[in-house]
Tab-separated table of C-alpha atoms in Angstrom:
chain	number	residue	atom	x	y	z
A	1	UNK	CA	0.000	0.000	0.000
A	2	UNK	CA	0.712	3.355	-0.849
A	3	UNK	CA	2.185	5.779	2.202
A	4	UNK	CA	0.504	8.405	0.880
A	5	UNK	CA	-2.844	8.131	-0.721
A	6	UNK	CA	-5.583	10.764	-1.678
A	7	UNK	CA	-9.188	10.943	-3.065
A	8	UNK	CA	-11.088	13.483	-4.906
A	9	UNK	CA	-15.250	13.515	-5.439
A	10	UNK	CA	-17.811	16.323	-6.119
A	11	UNK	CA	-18.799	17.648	-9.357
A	12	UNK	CA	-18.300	21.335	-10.927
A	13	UNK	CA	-21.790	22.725	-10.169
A	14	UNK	CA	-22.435	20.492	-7.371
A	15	UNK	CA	-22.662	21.486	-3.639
A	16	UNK	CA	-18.772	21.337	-3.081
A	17	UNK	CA	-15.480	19.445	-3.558
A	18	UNK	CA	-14.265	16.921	-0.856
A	19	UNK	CA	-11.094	15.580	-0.677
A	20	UNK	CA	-9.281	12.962	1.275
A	21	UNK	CA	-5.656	12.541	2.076
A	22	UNK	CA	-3.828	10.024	4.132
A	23	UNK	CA	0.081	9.443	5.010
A	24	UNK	CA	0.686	12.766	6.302
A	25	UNK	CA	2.601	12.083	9.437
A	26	UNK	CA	1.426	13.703	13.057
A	27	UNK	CA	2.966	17.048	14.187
A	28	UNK	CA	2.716	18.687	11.010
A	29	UNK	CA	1.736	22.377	11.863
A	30	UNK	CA	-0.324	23.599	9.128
A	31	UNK	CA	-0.847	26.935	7.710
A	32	UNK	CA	-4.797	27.274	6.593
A	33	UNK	CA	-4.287	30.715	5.344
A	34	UNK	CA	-1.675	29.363	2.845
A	35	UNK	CA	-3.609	26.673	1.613
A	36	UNK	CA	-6.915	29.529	1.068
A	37	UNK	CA	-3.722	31.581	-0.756
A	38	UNK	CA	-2.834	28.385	-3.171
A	39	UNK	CA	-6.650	28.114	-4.342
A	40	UNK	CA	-6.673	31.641	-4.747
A	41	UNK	CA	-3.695	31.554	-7.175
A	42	UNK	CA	-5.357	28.676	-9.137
A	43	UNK	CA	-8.490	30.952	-9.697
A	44	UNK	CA	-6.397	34.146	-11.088
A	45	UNK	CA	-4.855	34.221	-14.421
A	46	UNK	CA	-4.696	36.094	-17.164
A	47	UNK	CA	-7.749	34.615	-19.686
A	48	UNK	CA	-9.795	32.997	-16.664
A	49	UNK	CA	-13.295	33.207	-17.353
A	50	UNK	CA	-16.547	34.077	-15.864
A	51	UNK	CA	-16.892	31.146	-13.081
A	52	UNK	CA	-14.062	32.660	-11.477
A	53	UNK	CA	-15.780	35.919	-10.690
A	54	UNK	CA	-18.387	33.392	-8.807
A	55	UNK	CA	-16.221	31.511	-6.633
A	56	UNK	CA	-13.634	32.363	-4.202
A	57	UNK	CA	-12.589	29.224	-3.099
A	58	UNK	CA	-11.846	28.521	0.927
A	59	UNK	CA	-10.894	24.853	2.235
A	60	UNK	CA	-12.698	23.814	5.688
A	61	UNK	CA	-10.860	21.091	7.130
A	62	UNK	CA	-12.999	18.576	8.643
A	63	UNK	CA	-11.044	15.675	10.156
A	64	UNK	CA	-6.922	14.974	11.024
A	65	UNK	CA	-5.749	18.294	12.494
A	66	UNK	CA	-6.532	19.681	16.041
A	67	UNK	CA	-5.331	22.942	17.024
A	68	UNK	CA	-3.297	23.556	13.940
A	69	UNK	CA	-1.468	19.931	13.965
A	70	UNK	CA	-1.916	16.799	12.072
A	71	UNK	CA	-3.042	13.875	14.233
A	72	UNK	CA	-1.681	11.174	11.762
A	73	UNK	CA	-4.827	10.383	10.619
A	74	UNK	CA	-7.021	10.927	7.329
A	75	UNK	CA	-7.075	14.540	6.964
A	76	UNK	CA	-10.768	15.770	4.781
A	77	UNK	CA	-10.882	18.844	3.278
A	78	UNK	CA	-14.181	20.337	1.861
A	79	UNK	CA	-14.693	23.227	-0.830
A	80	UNK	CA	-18.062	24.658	-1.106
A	81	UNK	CA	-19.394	25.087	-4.510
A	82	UNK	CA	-21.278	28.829	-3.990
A	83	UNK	CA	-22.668	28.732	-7.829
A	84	UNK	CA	-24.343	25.450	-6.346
A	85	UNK	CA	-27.172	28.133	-5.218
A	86	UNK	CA	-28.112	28.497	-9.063
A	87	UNK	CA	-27.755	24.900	-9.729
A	88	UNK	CA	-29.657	22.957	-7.225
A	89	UNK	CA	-32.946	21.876	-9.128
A	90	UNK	CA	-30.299	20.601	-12.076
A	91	UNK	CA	-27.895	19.246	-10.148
A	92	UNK	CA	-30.209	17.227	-7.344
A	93	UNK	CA	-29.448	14.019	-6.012
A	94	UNK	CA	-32.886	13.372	-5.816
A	95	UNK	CA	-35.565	14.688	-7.457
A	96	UNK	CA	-37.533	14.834	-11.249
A	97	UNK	CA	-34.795	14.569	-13.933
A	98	UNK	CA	-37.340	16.299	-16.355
A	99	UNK	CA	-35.999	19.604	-13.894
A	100	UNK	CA	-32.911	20.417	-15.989
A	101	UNK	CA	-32.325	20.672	-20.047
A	102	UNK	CA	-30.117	18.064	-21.344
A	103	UNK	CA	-26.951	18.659	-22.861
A	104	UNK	CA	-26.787	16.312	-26.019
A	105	UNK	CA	-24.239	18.933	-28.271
A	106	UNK	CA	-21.079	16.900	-27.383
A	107	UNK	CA	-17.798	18.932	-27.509
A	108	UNK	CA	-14.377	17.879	-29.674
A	109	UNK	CA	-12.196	17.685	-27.456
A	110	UNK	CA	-14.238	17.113	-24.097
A	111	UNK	CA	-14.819	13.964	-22.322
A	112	UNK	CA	-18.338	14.764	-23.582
A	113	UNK	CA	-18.571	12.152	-26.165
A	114	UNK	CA	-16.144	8.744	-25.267
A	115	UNK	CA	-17.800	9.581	-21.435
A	116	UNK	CA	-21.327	9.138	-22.555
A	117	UNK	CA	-20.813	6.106	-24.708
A	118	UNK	CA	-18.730	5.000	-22.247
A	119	UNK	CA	-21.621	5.240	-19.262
A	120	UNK	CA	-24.204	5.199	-21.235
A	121	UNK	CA	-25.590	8.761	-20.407
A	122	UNK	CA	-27.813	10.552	-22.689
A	123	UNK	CA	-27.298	13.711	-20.824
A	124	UNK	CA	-23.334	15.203	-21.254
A	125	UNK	CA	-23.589	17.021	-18.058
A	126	UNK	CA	-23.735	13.809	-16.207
A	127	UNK	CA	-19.781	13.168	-17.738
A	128	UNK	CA	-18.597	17.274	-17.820
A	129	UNK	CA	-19.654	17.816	-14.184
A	130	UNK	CA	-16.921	15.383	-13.115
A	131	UNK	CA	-14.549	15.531	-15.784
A	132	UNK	CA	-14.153	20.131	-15.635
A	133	UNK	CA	-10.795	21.188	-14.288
A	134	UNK	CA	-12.891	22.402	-11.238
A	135	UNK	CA	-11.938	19.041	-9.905
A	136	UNK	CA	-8.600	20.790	-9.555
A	137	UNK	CA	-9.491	23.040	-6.915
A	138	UNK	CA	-9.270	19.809	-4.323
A	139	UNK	CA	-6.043	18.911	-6.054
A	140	UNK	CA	-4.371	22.337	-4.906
A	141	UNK	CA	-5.545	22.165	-1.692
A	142	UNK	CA	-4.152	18.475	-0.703
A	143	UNK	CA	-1.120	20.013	-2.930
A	144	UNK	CA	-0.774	22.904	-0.467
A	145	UNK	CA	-1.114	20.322	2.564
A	146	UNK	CA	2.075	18.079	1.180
A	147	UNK	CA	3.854	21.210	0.145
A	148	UNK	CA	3.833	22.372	3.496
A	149	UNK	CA	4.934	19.093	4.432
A	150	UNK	CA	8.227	19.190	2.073
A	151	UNK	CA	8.854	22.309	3.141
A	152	UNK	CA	9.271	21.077	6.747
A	153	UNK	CA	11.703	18.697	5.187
A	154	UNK	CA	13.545	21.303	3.320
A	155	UNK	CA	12.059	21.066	-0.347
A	156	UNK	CA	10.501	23.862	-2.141
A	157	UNK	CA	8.026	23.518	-5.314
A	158	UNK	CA	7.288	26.489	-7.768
A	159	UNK	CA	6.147	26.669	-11.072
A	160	UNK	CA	6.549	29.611	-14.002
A	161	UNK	CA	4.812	29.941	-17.719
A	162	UNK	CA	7.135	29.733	-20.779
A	163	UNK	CA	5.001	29.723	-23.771
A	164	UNK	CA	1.327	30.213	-24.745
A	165	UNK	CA	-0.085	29.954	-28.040
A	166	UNK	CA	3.246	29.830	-29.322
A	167	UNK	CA	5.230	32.653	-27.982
A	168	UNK	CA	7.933	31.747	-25.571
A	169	UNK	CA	9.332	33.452	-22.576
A	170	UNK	CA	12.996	33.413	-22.031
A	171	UNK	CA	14.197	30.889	-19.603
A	172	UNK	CA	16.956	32.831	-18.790
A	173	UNK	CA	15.062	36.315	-18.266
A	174	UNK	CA	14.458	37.165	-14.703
A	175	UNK	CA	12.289	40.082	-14.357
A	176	UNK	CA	9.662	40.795	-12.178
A	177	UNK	CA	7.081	38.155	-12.067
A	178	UNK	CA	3.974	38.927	-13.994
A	179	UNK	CA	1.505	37.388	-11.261
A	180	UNK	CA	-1.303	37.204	-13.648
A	181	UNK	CA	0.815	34.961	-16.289
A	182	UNK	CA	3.455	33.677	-14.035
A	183	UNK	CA	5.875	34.616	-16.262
A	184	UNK	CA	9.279	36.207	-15.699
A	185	UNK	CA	10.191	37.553	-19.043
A	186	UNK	CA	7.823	40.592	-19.469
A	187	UNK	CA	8.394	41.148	-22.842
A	188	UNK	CA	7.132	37.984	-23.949
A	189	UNK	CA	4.096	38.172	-21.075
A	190	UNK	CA	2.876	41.080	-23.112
A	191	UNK	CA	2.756	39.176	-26.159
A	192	UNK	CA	1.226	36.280	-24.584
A	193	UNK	CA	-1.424	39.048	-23.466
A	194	UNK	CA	-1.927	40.355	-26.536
A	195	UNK	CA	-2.331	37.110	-28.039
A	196	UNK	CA	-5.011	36.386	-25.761
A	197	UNK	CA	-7.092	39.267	-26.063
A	198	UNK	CA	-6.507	38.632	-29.569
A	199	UNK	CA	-8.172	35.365	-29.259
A	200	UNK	CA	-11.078	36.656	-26.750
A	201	UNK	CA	-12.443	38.539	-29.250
A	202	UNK	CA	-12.737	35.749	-32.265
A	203	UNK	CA	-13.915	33.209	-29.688
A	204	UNK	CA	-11.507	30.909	-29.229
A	205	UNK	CA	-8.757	29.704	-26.816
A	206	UNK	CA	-5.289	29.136	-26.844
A	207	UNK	CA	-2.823	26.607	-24.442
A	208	UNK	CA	1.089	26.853	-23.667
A	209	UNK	CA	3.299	25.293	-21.385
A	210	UNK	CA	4.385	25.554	-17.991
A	211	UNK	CA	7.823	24.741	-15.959
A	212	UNK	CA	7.616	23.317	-12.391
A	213	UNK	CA	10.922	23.102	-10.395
A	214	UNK	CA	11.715	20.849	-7.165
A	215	UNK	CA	14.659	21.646	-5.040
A	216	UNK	CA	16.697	20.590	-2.305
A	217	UNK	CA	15.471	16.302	-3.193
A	218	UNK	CA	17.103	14.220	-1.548
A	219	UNK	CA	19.008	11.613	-3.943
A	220	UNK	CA	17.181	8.534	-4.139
A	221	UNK	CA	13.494	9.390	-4.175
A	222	UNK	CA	11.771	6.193	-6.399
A	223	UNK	CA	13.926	3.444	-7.529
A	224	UNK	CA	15.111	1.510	-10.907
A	225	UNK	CA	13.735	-1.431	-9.369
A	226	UNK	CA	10.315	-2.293	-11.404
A	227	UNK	CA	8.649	0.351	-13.640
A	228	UNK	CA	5.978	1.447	-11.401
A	229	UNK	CA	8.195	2.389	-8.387
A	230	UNK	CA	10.309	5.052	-11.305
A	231	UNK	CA	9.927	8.483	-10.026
A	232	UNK	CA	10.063	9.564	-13.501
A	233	UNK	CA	6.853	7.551	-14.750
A	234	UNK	CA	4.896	8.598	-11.505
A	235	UNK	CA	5.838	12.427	-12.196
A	236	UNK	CA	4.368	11.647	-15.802
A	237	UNK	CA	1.531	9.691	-14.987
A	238	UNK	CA	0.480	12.845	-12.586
A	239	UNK	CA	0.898	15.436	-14.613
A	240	UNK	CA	-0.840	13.743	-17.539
A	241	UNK	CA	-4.107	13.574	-14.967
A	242	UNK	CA	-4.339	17.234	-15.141
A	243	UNK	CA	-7.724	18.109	-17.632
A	244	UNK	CA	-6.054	19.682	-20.871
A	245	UNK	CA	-2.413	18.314	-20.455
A	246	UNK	CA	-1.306	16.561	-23.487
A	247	UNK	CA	2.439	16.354	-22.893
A	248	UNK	CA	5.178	16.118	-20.439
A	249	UNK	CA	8.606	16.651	-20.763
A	250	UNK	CA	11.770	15.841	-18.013
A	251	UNK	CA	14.111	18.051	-18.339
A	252	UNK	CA	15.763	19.061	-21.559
A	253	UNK	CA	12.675	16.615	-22.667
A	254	UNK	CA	11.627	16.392	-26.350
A	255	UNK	CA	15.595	18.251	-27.268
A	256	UNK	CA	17.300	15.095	-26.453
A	257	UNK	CA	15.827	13.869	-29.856
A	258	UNK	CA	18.009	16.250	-31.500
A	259	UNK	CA	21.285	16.285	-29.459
A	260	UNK	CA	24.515	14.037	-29.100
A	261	UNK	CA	25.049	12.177	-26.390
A	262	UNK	CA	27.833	14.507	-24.900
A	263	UNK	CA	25.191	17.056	-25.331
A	264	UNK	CA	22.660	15.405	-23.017
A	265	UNK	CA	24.381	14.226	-20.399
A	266	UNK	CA	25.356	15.997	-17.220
A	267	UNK	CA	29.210	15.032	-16.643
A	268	UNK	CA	29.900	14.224	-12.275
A	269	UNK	CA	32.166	16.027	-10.278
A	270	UNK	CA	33.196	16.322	-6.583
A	271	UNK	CA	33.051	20.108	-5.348
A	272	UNK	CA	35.527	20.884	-2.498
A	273	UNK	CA	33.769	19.124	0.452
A	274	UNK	CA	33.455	16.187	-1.298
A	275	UNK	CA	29.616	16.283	-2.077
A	276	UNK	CA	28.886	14.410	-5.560
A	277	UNK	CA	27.188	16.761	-8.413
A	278	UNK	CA	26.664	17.508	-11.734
A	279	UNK	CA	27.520	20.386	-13.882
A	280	UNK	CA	24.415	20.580	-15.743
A	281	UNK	CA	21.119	19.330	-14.983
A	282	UNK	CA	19.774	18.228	-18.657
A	283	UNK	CA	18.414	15.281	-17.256
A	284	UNK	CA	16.196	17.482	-14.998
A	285	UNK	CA	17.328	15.639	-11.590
A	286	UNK	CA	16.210	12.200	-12.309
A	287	UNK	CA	18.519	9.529	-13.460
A	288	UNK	CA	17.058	6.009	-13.742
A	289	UNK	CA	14.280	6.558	-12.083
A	290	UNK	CA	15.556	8.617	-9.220
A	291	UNK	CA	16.242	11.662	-8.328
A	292	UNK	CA	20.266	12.654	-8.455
A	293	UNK	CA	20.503	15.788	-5.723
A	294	UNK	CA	19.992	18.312	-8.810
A	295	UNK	CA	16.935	20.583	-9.012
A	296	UNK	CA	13.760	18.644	-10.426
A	297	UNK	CA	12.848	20.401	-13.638
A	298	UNK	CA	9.350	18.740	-15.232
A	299	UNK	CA	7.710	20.648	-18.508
A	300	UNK	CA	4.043	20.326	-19.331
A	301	UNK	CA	1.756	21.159	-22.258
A	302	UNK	CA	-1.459	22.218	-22.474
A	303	UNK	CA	-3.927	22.528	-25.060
A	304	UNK	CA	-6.462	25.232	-25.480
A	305	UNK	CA	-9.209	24.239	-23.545
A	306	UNK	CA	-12.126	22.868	-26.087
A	307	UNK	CA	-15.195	25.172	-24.813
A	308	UNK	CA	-14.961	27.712	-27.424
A	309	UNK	CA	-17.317	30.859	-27.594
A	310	UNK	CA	-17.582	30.244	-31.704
A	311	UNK	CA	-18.465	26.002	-30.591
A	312	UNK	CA	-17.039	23.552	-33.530
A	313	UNK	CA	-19.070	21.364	-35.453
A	314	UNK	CA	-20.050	18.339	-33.732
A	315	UNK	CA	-23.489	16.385	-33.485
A	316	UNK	CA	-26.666	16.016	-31.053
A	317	UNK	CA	-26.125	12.910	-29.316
A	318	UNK	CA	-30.166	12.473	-29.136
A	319	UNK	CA	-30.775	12.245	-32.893
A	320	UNK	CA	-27.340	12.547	-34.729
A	321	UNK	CA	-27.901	15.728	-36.108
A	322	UNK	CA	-25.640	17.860	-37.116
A	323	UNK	CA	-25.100	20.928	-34.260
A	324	UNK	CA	-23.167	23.539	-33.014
A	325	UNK	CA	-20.819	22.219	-30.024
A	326	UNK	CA	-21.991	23.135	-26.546
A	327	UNK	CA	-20.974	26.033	-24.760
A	328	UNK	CA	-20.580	26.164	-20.600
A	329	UNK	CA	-18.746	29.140	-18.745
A	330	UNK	CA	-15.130	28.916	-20.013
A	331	UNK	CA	-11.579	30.274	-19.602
A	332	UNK	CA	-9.888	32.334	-23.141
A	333	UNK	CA	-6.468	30.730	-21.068
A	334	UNK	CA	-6.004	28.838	-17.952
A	335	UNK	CA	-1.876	27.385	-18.591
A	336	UNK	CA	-0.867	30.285	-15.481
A	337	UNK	CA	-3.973	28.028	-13.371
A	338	UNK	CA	-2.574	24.798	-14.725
A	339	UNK	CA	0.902	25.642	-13.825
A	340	UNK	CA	-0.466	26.081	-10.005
A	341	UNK	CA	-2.193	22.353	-9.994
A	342	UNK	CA	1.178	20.757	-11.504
A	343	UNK	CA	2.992	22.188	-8.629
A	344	UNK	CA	0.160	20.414	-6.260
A	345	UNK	CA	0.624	17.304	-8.431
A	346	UNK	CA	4.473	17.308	-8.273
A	347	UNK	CA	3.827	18.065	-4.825
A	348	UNK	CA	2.131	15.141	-4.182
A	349	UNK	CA	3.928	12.611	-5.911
A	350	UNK	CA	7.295	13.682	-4.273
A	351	UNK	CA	5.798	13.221	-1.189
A	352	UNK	CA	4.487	9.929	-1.853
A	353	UNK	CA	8.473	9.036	-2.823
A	354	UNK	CA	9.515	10.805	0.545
A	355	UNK	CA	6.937	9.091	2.784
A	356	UNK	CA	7.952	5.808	0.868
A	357	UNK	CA	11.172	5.769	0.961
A	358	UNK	CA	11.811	7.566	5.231
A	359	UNK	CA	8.342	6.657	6.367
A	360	UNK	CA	7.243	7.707	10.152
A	361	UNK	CA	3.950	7.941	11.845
A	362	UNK	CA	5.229	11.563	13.488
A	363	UNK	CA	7.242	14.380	11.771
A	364	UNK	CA	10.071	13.950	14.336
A	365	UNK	CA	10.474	10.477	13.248
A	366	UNK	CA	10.180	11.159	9.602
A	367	UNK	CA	12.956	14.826	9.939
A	368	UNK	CA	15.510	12.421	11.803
A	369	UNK	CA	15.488	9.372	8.911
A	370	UNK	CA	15.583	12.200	6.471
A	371	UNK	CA	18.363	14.110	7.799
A	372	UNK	CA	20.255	10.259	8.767
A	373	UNK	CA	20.600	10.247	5.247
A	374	UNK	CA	20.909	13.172	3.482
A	375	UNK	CA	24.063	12.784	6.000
A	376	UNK	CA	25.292	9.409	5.212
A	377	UNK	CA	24.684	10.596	1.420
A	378	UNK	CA	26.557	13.497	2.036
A	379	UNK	CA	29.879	11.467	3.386
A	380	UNK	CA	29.860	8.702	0.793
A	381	UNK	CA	32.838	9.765	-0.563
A	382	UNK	CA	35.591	9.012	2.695
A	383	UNK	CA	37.008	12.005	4.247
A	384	UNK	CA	40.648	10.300	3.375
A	385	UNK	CA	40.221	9.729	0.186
A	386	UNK	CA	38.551	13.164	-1.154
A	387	UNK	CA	40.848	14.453	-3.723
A	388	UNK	CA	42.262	17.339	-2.266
């Protein structure tokens, strides 16, 4: 079993989002206001949509932390839904179905369609409730709950935009950070707004790609053991699981396809206190499965989400017909929002790999195996036989 393990349920327009995580050690001090802060990132953006000017999202915790400390046990979050006040005849557990109008106009590039063939649902909101990026909201919450547990144990998770709709930001500029983009080359964060005002206005949407960095790993999170226990395929596997994503990419990614060899790979050295590194980190901090003591770099790619405001040609699931695609509150962009639930999803799966690999039931257990080895790590090479 898994030392870490979480759940998500509730639907976009239902009454609210619950979520469920378990493995977080007791003693944990938790920070509620930062958690409320990492939803509200997720809702701002540049190109969010209407539903945002709805909800401002708050997390009540429910069960697994008393007076500010995790007790060790399942910790419940909830998220209240507050455009669940407009919804509650169509969205009713109970009640006459006849109550809402069906949505039969399924959307390229939704869940709509493969969903209701899959279930058999003649009604598309019973597969978009579940399958909108509103799920998300939950994720950055139990995101913001790990985070604050890596950052007890010395690790740090961030995230920054490099390209939408095809114009990139410099990943060497360090300006000021354009909070509404995430971006720290402002020259290129005024094209990307320009490009999506540009789209706004003809009804459509555009995607991009965002950069999340890990640092201060241990070496040795995940093994090369069997292929589900690579840290590699679980940081894929997470990312992928965000709505939209359609690519992911470990450090230097999709360029080693183009490079040499001794263009890929990050040579080893000793530095003067004898601590093993590397002098470039192409591979993005994982080597065989595991992380190598370098920064965790992990790219992903999103595509334009597929509610457009001029709706592609698609047909009525009721009769066949041919129809206009459906059209629910949307965003014009959402790759800054997406950036902020693959930091909650990296999160998450490097503290799975932490929990796995130093275990303990209480934080003071969990700090000393952690700092045991980041010691024993740090001394591998003998004192007497460091070159000097």
């Amino acid at each position: 079993m898994s030392a870490l393990r979480y759940m998500t349920a509730g639907e976009s327009h239902g009454p609210c989002l619950t979520g469920i995580i378990e493995g977080i050690p007791a003693g944990l001090k938790l920070d509620l206001t930062a958690i409320n802060a990492a939803l509200g990132r997720r809702q701002k953006g540049y190109g969010r949509g209407g539903r945002m000017k709805i909800e401002t999202d708050t997390a009540e915790i429910l069960s697994g932390v008393r007076f500010g400390e995790t007790l060790g046990s399942p910790i419940t979050v909830m998220i209240k839904n507050r455009d669940y006040a407009n919804w509650t005849e169509r969205m009713a557990a109970f009640g006459a179905a006849d109550a809402a109008e069906k949505v039969t106009a399924a959307r390229p590039g939704h869940a709509d369609l493969a969903g209701a063939l899959k279930y058999n649902r003649r009604d598309v909101r019973d597969i978009l409730e579940r399958s909108s990026a509103r799920e998300t909201a939950m994720r950055v919450a139990l995101g913001e709950i790990v985070r604050q547990f890596l950052e007890a144990c010395g690790v740090t998770v961030s995230s920054k935009v490099v390209e939408i709709g095809g114009v990139k930001a410099s990943l060497a500029a360090n300006d000021a950070n354009d909070e509404e983009l995430n971006c720290t080359d402002n020259d290129a964060a005024q094209k990307m707004r320009e490009l999506i005002d540009t789209a706004k206005v003809a009804g459509d949407t555009v995607g991009g790609k965002f950069i999340v960095t890990a640092t201060n790993l241990p070496v040795g999170l995940g093994s090369h053991i069997q292929y589900d226990r690579r840290l590699d395929a679980k940081l894929a596997a997470a990312l992928m699981s965000i709505q939209a994503i359609k690519a992911v990419e470990i450090g230097i990614g999709c360029e080693c396809a183009r490079l040499l060899g001794s263009e890929v790979h990050d040579e080893i050295f000793a530095d003067e206190n004898g601590a093993v590194k590397r002098r470039t980190n192409r591979a993005g901090g994982l080597e065989g499965g595991m992380t190598n003591g370098e920064p965790l770099v992990v790219a992903a790619v999103m595509k334009p989400i597929p509610t457009l405001m001029k709706p592609l040609d698609t047909i009525d699931i009721a009769d066949g017909r041919a129809v206009s695609a459906a059209k629910e509150r949307s965003d014009v962009c959402a790759v800054p929002a997406a950036g902020v639930v693959g930091e909650a999803m990296t999160a998450l799966t490097i503290a799975e790999a932490m929990l796995s690999k130093f275990g303990g039931d209480a934080m003071t257990d969990t700090l000393a195996a952690i700092n045991a080895y980041r010691e024993r790590v740090r001394t591998f090479i003998p004192t007497d036989k460091r070159e000097r």
